[in-house]
Amino acid sequence: MAHQENIPFTPSGKSFTAVAINTAAKAGEWIKSKLGSHTTLSLKYSPQDLVTEVDKGSETMIRKLILTHFPTHSILGEEGVEPGPEASAKALTEMSGAEYLWIVDPIDGTTNFVHGFPFYTVSIALAYKGEVIVGVVYDPSRDELFVAEKGKGAYLRGKPMKVSGEAKLTDSLLATGFPADREGALPLNMAGLQHLAPKVRNVRIAGSAALHLAYVAAGRLSGFWEIGLNSWDTAAGALLVQESGGQVTDMEGNPYSLSIRDIAASNGTIQQDLLQELKAAATIGS
Ligand code: IPD
Ligand code: CA
Ligand code: CA
């Protein structure tokens, strides 16, 4: 297969990005049409880990649309994987050999969706040999489509996105999440929150990791961190942040990769300070 570095090969004539955009937009509109009318609500890994028939329907729709254009590609979707951190890590490892791997969260922010809190999204990323080359996050509540292509920038409503300019934590608006893993990840994240809240301008916890990352990319948040996320929560959002001039690492400062579960993302300028404070919080919290 002819392939130039970083230039996606398009077997069907339709570009990867166009398919990601169309798919996320279609799934997002469908999800929005189901708001307030889901009929099943099940618990997955913990009482806070929810799934509805709309999550499953969205993933089925996304899989069909992607495979129509790229039948040989692989897809890692949240609802196709057993719940829990071990199963997620195993699924990612099993699929890591795929040349083209789509990474899908059919609804990121299911708790918000269930309660009618309009902060949920569809997240679709495409990785080529393990490296994310396309990332799309679609927020149907505001009709905002965040798009990034590796090496080509990130866009919202056709305009390039740029991370915010805060240079100090005291001037920064951060976001985090309350992970569904109540035993391991939640207490660690709470320690970070307790430690950071007095040191920053404020912290938002709105319930969608992918949308928080998109907001970092758009300059609406200075940074975001969360312990215990999965590749489908972060793959598209991480590329959005990187392509908007920001930085995404694990808690040690290693660059983003799909296997990272603990993530710190920011405008880049505050990254070292953020990591330093999170390290201090983990030491105190343990
Ligand atoms: C969750 C959301 C939430 C984050 C959790 C995720 P889901 O994803 O991103 O903001 O705090 O850790 O699991 O379950 O709504 O797809
Ligand atoms: Ca998610
Ligand atoms: Ca989800």
GROMACS .gro file of C-alpha atoms and ligand atoms in nm:
model
  304
    1MET     CA    1   0.000   0.000   0.000
    2ALA     CA    2   0.152   0.333  -0.103
    3HIS     CA    3   0.191   0.556   0.197
    4GLN     CA    4   0.375   0.881   0.248
    5GLU     CA    5   0.467   0.967   0.603
    6ASN     CA    6   0.179   1.137   0.787
    7ILE     CA    7  -0.033   1.163   0.474
    8PRO     CA    8  -0.333   0.939   0.519
    9PHE     CA    9  -0.396   0.696   0.236
   10THR     CA   10  -0.760   0.709   0.128
   11PRO     CA   11  -0.876   0.381  -0.023
   12SER     CA   12  -1.233   0.496  -0.087
   13GLY     CA   13  -1.147   0.843  -0.208
   14LYS     CA   14  -1.303   0.990   0.105
   15SER     CA   15  -1.048   1.129   0.348
   16PHE     CA   16  -1.014   0.989   0.697
   17THR     CA   17  -1.098   1.326   0.845
   18ALA     CA   18  -1.414   1.365   0.638
   19VAL     CA   19  -1.536   1.024   0.751
   20ALA     CA   20  -1.454   1.103   1.116
   21ILE     CA   21  -1.641   1.434   1.092
   22ASN     CA   22  -1.948   1.293   0.919
   23THR     CA   23  -1.964   0.998   1.154
   24ALA     CA   24  -1.930   1.205   1.471
   25ALA     CA   25  -2.186   1.457   1.347
   26LYS     CA   26  -2.441   1.187   1.256
   27ALA     CA   27  -2.397   0.999   1.584
   28GLY     CA   28  -2.406   1.324   1.781
   29GLU     CA   29  -2.732   1.440   1.623
   30TRP     CA   30  -2.887   1.098   1.688
   31ILE     CA   31  -2.777   1.101   2.052
   32LYS     CA   32  -2.921   1.449   2.099
   33SER     CA   33  -3.253   1.333   1.952
   34LYS     CA   34  -3.263   1.063   2.225
   35LEU     CA   35  -3.197   1.302   2.513
   36GLY     CA   36  -3.447   1.239   2.792
   37SER     CA   37  -3.590   0.927   2.630
   38HIS     CA   38  -3.341   0.649   2.700
   39THR     CA   39  -3.518   0.336   2.824
   40THR     CA   40  -3.240   0.126   2.977
   41LEU     CA   41  -2.980   0.229   3.229
   42SER     CA   42  -2.720  -0.027   3.341
   43LEU     CA   43  -2.423  -0.010   3.572
   44LYS     CA   44  -2.086  -0.127   3.445
   45TYR     CA   45  -1.767  -0.120   3.652
   46SER     CA   46  -1.907   0.073   3.949
   47PRO     CA   47  -2.231   0.248   4.053
   48GLN     CA   48  -2.094   0.557   3.877
   49ASP     CA   49  -2.014   0.381   3.550
   50LEU     CA   50  -2.333   0.406   3.345
   51VAL     CA   51  -2.442   0.279   3.005
   52THR     CA   52  -2.769   0.320   2.813
   53GLU     CA   53  -2.902   0.172   2.491
   54VAL     CA   54  -2.814   0.507   2.333
   55ASP     CA   55  -2.440   0.454   2.405
   56LYS     CA   56  -2.465   0.113   2.238
   57GLY     CA   57  -2.673   0.240   1.946
   58SER     CA   58  -2.429   0.525   1.887
   59GLU     CA   59  -2.135   0.286   1.880
   60THR     CA   60  -2.314   0.052   1.637
   61MET     CA   61  -2.388   0.345   1.407
   62ILE     CA   62  -2.028   0.469   1.424
   63ARG     CA   63  -1.884   0.123   1.352
   64LYS     CA   64  -2.113   0.079   1.050
   65LEU     CA   65  -2.029   0.419   0.904
   66ILE     CA   66  -1.653   0.376   0.946
   67LEU     CA   67  -1.652   0.022   0.806
   68THR     CA   68  -1.859   0.129   0.504
   69HIS     CA   69  -1.567   0.348   0.397
   70PHE     CA   70  -1.276   0.152   0.543
   71PRO     CA   71  -1.375  -0.215   0.571
   72THR     CA   72  -1.023  -0.333   0.652
   73HIS     CA   73  -0.970  -0.096   0.944
   74SER     CA   74  -0.993  -0.197   1.311
   75ILE     CA   75  -1.217  -0.028   1.566
   76LEU     CA   76  -1.172  -0.004   1.942
   77GLY     CA   77  -1.498   0.121   2.090
   78GLU     CA   78  -1.581   0.152   2.460
   79GLU     CA   79  -1.901  -0.052   2.438
   80GLY     CA   80  -1.720  -0.339   2.265
   81VAL     CA   81  -1.490  -0.388   2.565
   82GLU     CA   82  -1.561  -0.544   2.904
   83PRO     CA   83  -1.576  -0.279   3.180
   84GLY     CA   84  -1.279  -0.203   3.405
   85PRO     CA   85  -0.919  -0.087   3.366
   86GLU     CA   86  -0.765  -0.432   3.309
   87ALA     CA   87  -1.005  -0.523   3.026
   88SER     CA   88  -0.948  -0.180   2.862
   89ALA     CA   89  -0.570  -0.217   2.875
   90LYS     CA   90  -0.595  -0.573   2.737
   91ALA     CA   91  -0.822  -0.465   2.449
   92LEU     CA   92  -0.582  -0.187   2.353
   93THR     CA   93  -0.284  -0.424   2.363
   94GLU     CA   94  -0.470  -0.679   2.149
   95MET     CA   95  -0.544  -0.415   1.888
   96SER     CA   96  -0.209  -0.239   1.899
   97GLY     CA   97  -0.087  -0.430   1.593
   98ALA     CA   98  -0.360  -0.281   1.373
   99GLU     CA   99  -0.227  -0.055   1.100
  100TYR     CA  100  -0.534   0.169   1.110
  101LEU     CA  101  -0.718   0.174   1.441
  102TRP     CA  102  -1.025   0.388   1.508
  103ILE     CA  103  -1.076   0.469   1.876
  104VAL     CA  104  -1.434   0.552   1.965
  105ASP     CA  105  -1.623   0.682   2.266
  106PRO     CA  106  -1.986   0.680   2.146
  107ILE     CA  107  -2.096   0.908   2.433
  108ASP     CA  108  -1.835   1.064   2.656
  109GLY     CA  109  -2.030   1.203   2.949
  110THR     CA  110  -2.302   0.939   2.980
  111THR     CA  111  -2.395   1.055   3.332
  112ASN     CA  112  -2.460   1.403   3.193
  113PHE     CA  113  -2.659   1.255   2.905
  114VAL     CA  114  -2.874   1.054   3.147
  115HIS     CA  115  -2.948   1.363   3.359
  116GLY     CA  116  -3.000   1.602   3.066
  117PHE     CA  117  -2.693   1.809   3.160
  118PRO     CA  118  -2.578   1.934   2.819
  119PHE     CA  119  -2.209   1.846   2.836
  120TYR     CA  120  -2.157   1.518   2.654
  121THR     CA  121  -1.985   1.437   2.328
  122VAL     CA  122  -1.889   1.186   2.061
  123SER     CA  123  -1.515   1.123   2.039
  124ILE     CA  124  -1.356   0.959   1.735
  125ALA     CA  125  -0.984   0.922   1.668
  126LEU     CA  126  -0.784   0.738   1.406
  127ALA     CA  127  -0.438   0.601   1.484
  128TYR     CA  128  -0.192   0.491   1.217
  129LYS     CA  129   0.057   0.240   1.356
  130GLY     CA  130  -0.022   0.353   1.710
  131GLU     CA  131   0.002   0.726   1.645
  132VAL     CA  132  -0.313   0.936   1.644
  133ILE     CA  133  -0.346   1.115   1.310
  134VAL     CA  134  -0.707   1.237   1.324
  135GLY     CA  135  -0.915   1.347   1.622
  136VAL     CA  136  -1.275   1.467   1.620
  137VAL     CA  137  -1.485   1.565   1.921
  138TYR     CA  138  -1.846   1.667   1.849
  139ASP     CA  139  -2.064   1.844   2.105
  140PRO     CA  140  -2.422   1.820   1.976
  141SER     CA  141  -2.562   2.048   2.249
  142ARG     CA  142  -2.372   2.346   2.108
  143ASP     CA  143  -2.320   2.208   1.758
  144GLU     CA  144  -1.944   2.243   1.805
  145LEU     CA  145  -1.716   2.018   1.607
  146PHE     CA  146  -1.351   2.015   1.715
  147VAL     CA  147  -1.121   1.866   1.449
  148ALA     CA  148  -0.748   1.795   1.450
  149GLU     CA  149  -0.518   1.641   1.191
  150LYS     CA  150  -0.164   1.544   1.284
  151GLY     CA  151   0.075   1.814   1.165
  152LYS     CA  152  -0.204   2.024   1.014
  153GLY     CA  153  -0.352   2.202   1.315
  154ALA     CA  154  -0.687   2.192   1.490
  155TYR     CA  155  -1.005   2.372   1.394
  156LEU     CA  156  -1.338   2.481   1.537
  157ARG     CA  157  -1.599   2.627   1.301
  158GLY     CA  158  -1.332   2.651   1.032
  159LYS     CA  159  -1.098   2.864   1.245
  160PRO     CA  160  -0.764   2.742   1.382
  161MET     CA  161  -0.770   2.676   1.754
  162LYS     CA  162  -0.502   2.801   1.989
  163VAL     CA  163  -0.444   2.714   2.353
  164SER     CA  164  -0.474   2.986   2.618
  165GLY     CA  165  -0.188   3.210   2.727
  166GLU     CA  166  -0.186   3.179   3.108
  167ALA     CA  167   0.168   3.150   3.238
  168LYS     CA  168   0.097   3.082   3.605
  169LEU     CA  169  -0.122   2.835   3.790
  170THR     CA  170  -0.271   3.123   3.990
  171ASP     CA  171  -0.417   3.261   3.666
  172SER     CA  172  -0.529   2.922   3.535
  173LEU     CA  173  -0.872   2.766   3.499
  174LEU     CA  174  -0.830   2.389   3.522
  175ALA     CA  175  -1.063   2.094   3.484
  176THR     CA  176  -1.061   1.739   3.609
  177GLY     CA  177  -1.303   1.447   3.647
  178PHE     CA  178  -1.433   1.204   3.903
  179PRO     CA  179  -1.329   0.864   3.764
  180ALA     CA  180  -1.568   0.569   3.780
  181ASP     CA  181  -1.299   0.356   3.950
  182ARG     CA  182  -1.384   0.451   4.308
  183GLU     CA  183  -1.114   0.242   4.475
  184GLY     CA  184  -0.797   0.335   4.288
  185ALA     CA  185  -0.840   0.638   4.064
  186LEU     CA  186  -1.097   0.847   4.253
  187PRO     CA  187  -0.903   0.897   4.580
  188LEU     CA  188  -0.590   0.989   4.382
  189ASN     CA  189  -0.780   1.241   4.174
  190MET     CA  190  -0.942   1.385   4.487
  191ALA     CA  191  -0.595   1.435   4.637
  192GLY     CA  192  -0.495   1.630   4.324
  193LEU     CA  193  -0.810   1.839   4.343
  194GLN     CA  194  -0.765   1.921   4.711
  195HIS     CA  195  -0.403   2.017   4.651
  196LEU     CA  196  -0.457   2.222   4.334
  197ALA     CA  197  -0.787   2.400   4.404
  198PRO     CA  198  -0.636   2.662   4.640
  199LYS     CA  199  -0.345   2.724   4.401
  200VAL     CA  200  -0.535   2.797   4.078
  201ARG     CA  201  -0.797   3.049   3.969
  202ASN     CA  202  -1.060   2.774   3.979
  203VAL     CA  203  -1.141   2.416   3.880
  204ARG     CA  204  -1.431   2.287   3.670
  205ILE     CA  205  -1.554   1.928   3.676
  206ALA     CA  206  -1.814   1.907   3.402
  207GLY     CA  207  -1.818   1.531   3.331
  208SER     CA  208  -1.666   1.471   2.988
  209ALA     CA  209  -1.293   1.416   2.958
  210ALA     CA  210  -1.300   1.446   2.578
  211LEU     CA  211  -1.485   1.777   2.589
  212HIS     CA  212  -1.258   1.910   2.863
  213LEU     CA  213  -0.960   1.832   2.639
  214ALA     CA  214  -1.132   2.005   2.346
  215TYR     CA  215  -1.181   2.308   2.571
  216VAL     CA  216  -0.809   2.312   2.656
  217ALA     CA  217  -0.741   2.309   2.281
  218ALA     CA  218  -0.985   2.595   2.225
  219GLY     CA  219  -0.823   2.806   2.500
  220ARG     CA  220  -1.132   2.791   2.722
  221LEU     CA  221  -0.947   2.596   2.989
  222SER     CA  222  -0.579   2.634   3.079
  223GLY     CA  223  -0.537   2.268   3.163
  224PHE     CA  224  -0.696   1.934   3.249
  225TRP     CA  225  -0.587   1.627   3.440
  226GLU     CA  226  -0.749   1.298   3.536
  227ILE     CA  227  -0.634   0.966   3.675
  228GLY     CA  228  -0.760   0.639   3.526
  229LEU     CA  229  -0.888   0.732   3.180
  230ASN     CA  230  -0.906   0.504   2.875
  231SER     CA  231  -0.779   0.558   2.524
  232TRP     CA  232  -1.132   0.633   2.394
  233ASP     CA  233  -1.164   0.920   2.647
  234THR     CA  234  -0.839   1.085   2.542
  235ALA     CA  235  -0.722   0.990   2.190
  236ALA     CA  236  -0.908   1.258   1.994
  237GLY     CA  237  -0.881   1.524   2.265
  238ALA     CA  238  -0.507   1.478   2.308
  239LEU     CA  239  -0.446   1.544   1.938
  240LEU     CA  240  -0.671   1.851   1.958
  241VAL     CA  241  -0.458   1.991   2.241
  242GLN     CA  242  -0.125   1.910   2.071
  243GLU     CA  243  -0.235   2.056   1.737
  244SER     CA  244  -0.353   2.372   1.913
  245GLY     CA  245  -0.005   2.430   2.056
  246GLY     CA  246  -0.054   2.263   2.395
  247GLN     CA  247   0.111   1.970   2.569
  248VAL     CA  248  -0.023   1.631   2.678
  249THR     CA  249   0.173   1.396   2.903
  250ASP     CA  250   0.136   1.132   3.169
  251MET     CA  251   0.204   1.229   3.531
  252GLU     CA  252   0.577   1.174   3.481
  253GLY     CA  253   0.592   1.411   3.188
  254ASN     CA  254   0.620   1.141   2.920
  255PRO     CA  255   0.451   1.240   2.593
  256TYR     CA  256   0.096   1.118   2.526
  257SER     CA  257   0.046   0.767   2.398
  258LEU     CA  258  -0.269   0.558   2.366
  259SER     CA  259  -0.180   0.342   2.668
  260ILE     CA  260  -0.159   0.638   2.907
  261ARG     CA  261  -0.433   0.623   3.173
  262ASP     CA  262  -0.329   0.920   3.386
  263ILE     CA  263  -0.326   1.236   3.179
  264ALA     CA  264  -0.220   1.597   3.222
  265ALA     CA  265  -0.291   1.839   2.938
  266SER     CA  266  -0.240   2.212   2.924
  267ASN     CA  267  -0.147   2.516   2.720
  268GLY     CA  268   0.214   2.395   2.759
  269THR     CA  269   0.330   2.699   2.954
  270ILE     CA  270   0.187   2.571   3.285
  271GLN     CA  271   0.260   2.201   3.216
  272GLN     CA  272   0.567   2.165   3.439
  273ASP     CA  273   0.402   2.350   3.728
  274LEU     CA  274   0.088   2.139   3.691
  275LEU     CA  275   0.290   1.816   3.692
  276GLN     CA  276   0.490   1.929   3.992
  277GLU     CA  277   0.177   2.002   4.194
  278LEU     CA  278   0.015   1.672   4.092
  279LYS     CA  279   0.327   1.487   4.198
  280ALA     CA  280   0.323   1.662   4.534
  281ALA     CA  281  -0.047   1.579   4.573
  282ALA     CA  282   0.009   1.209   4.495
  283THR     CA  283   0.287   1.193   4.754
  284ILE     CA  284   0.064   1.352   5.018
  285GLY     CA  285  -0.237   1.140   4.910
  286SER     CA  286  -0.056   0.804   4.925
  287IPD     C1  287  -1.632   0.936   3.164
  287IPD     C2  288  -1.622   1.085   3.147
  287IPD     C3  289  -1.593   1.152   3.280
  287IPD     C4  290  -1.467   1.099   3.341
  287IPD     C5  291  -1.474   0.949   3.355
  287IPD     C6  292  -1.504   0.884   3.220
  287IPD     P1  293  -1.804   0.803   3.004
  287IPD     O1  294  -1.660   0.871   3.041
  287IPD     O2  295  -1.521   1.120   3.056
  287IPD     O3  296  -1.576   1.290   3.264
  287IPD     O4  297  -1.451   1.157   3.469
  287IPD     O5  298  -1.350   0.906   3.404
  287IPD     O6  299  -1.515   0.746   3.238
  287IPD     O7  300  -1.822   0.687   3.095
  287IPD     O8  301  -1.907   0.906   3.023
  287IPD     O9  302  -1.780   0.762   2.863
  288CA      CA  303  -1.560   0.819   2.824
  289CA      CA  304  -1.864   0.647   2.697
   0.00000   0.00000   0.00000
